[in-house]
């Protein structure tokens, strides 16, 4: 049975994540409050941050940076660290 949550990012009821994305309190909070659709938007944002900041995920500081960004993205202002990336214009 699909877990349904009220997504904090999309402000609507939607299918939730099938399991915690990672262990700990933040993983539990994400599982209880983030939809699959919103999680996909985060994965794209995370990829952008990893590429723009040349993050090495083996580095604990890089993982801490991403943890801070995910909290801000879902439970803070909704914005993440600024980069020089400009998305292409929609046709």
Coordinates of C-alpha atoms in Angstrom, one line a residue:
X1 CA 0.0 0.0 0.0
X2 CA 1.3 3.4 -0.9
X3 CA 2.2 5.9 1.8
X4 CA 0.2 9.1 1.3
X5 CA 1.6 12.3 2.8
X6 CA 0.7 16.0 2.8
X7 CA 3.8 17.2 0.9
X8 CA 5.5 20.2 2.5
X9 CA 7.1 21.2 -0.8
X10 CA 4.0 20.9 -3.1
X11 CA 1.4 21.6 -0.4
X12 CA -0.9 18.7 -1.5
X13 CA -1.7 15.1 -0.7
X14 CA 0.5 12.8 -2.8
X15 CA 2.2 9.4 -2.7
X16 CA 5.1 9.5 -0.2
X17 CA 8.5 8.0 -0.3
X18 CA 8.5 4.2 -0.1
X19 CA 11.1 4.3 2.7
X20 CA 13.4 6.8 4.5
X21 CA 15.9 8.2 2.0
X22 CA 18.6 7.9 4.6
X23 CA 18.8 7.0 8.3
X24 CA 18.2 9.3 11.3
X25 CA 15.8 12.0 12.3
X26 CA 16.1 13.9 9.0
X27 CA 15.4 10.8 7.0
X28 CA 12.3 10.1 9.1
X29 CA 11.1 13.7 8.7
X30 CA 11.5 13.5 4.9
X31 CA 9.7 10.1 4.8
X32 CA 6.7 11.6 6.7
X33 CA 6.5 14.9 4.9
X34 CA 7.8 14.6 1.3
X35 CA 6.1 13.2 -1.7
X36 CA 7.8 11.1 -4.4
X37 CA 7.2 13.9 -6.9
X38 CA 8.9 16.5 -4.7
X39 CA 11.8 14.1 -4.0
X40 CA 12.4 13.9 -7.8
X41 CA 12.8 17.7 -7.8
X42 CA 15.3 17.5 -5.0
X43 CA 17.3 14.9 -6.8
X44 CA 17.7 17.3 -9.8
X45 CA 18.6 20.1 -7.4
X46 CA 21.1 17.9 -5.6
X47 CA 22.7 17.0 -8.9
X48 CA 23.0 20.7 -9.8
X49 CA 24.7 21.4 -6.4
X50 CA 27.1 18.5 -6.7
X51 CA 28.1 19.6 -10.2
X52 CA 28.3 23.3 -9.5
X53 CA 30.2 23.0 -6.2
X54 CA 32.3 20.0 -7.4
X55 CA 31.3 18.1 -4.3
X56 CA 33.0 14.8 -3.5
X57 CA 30.5 12.8 -1.6
X58 CA 33.2 10.8 0.3
X59 CA 34.0 14.1 2.0
X60 CA 32.0 14.5 5.3
X61 CA 31.9 18.3 4.7
X62 CA 30.2 17.8 1.3
X63 CA 27.6 15.5 2.9
X64 CA 27.0 18.0 5.7
X65 CA 26.5 20.7 3.1
X66 CA 23.9 18.6 1.2
X67 CA 22.1 17.8 4.5
X68 CA 21.9 21.5 5.2
X69 CA 20.6 22.2 1.7
X70 CA 18.0 19.5 1.8
X71 CA 16.6 20.9 5.1
X72 CA 16.4 24.3 3.6
X73 CA 14.8 23.0 0.4
X74 CA 12.0 21.2 2.2
X75 CA 11.7 22.8 5.6
X76 CA 13.2 26.2 5.2
X77 CA 12.9 28.9 2.6
X78 CA 12.7 26.4 -0.2
X79 CA 15.8 27.8 -1.8
X80 CA 19.2 26.2 -2.0
X81 CA 22.7 27.7 -2.3
X82 CA 23.1 29.9 -5.3
X83 CA 25.2 28.9 -8.3
X84 CA 25.9 30.2 -11.8
X85 CA 23.6 27.7 -13.4
X86 CA 20.8 29.3 -15.5
X87 CA 18.2 26.8 -16.7
X88 CA 17.3 26.9 -20.4
X89 CA 14.3 28.8 -21.4
X90 CA 11.1 26.9 -22.1
X91 CA 10.0 27.0 -25.7

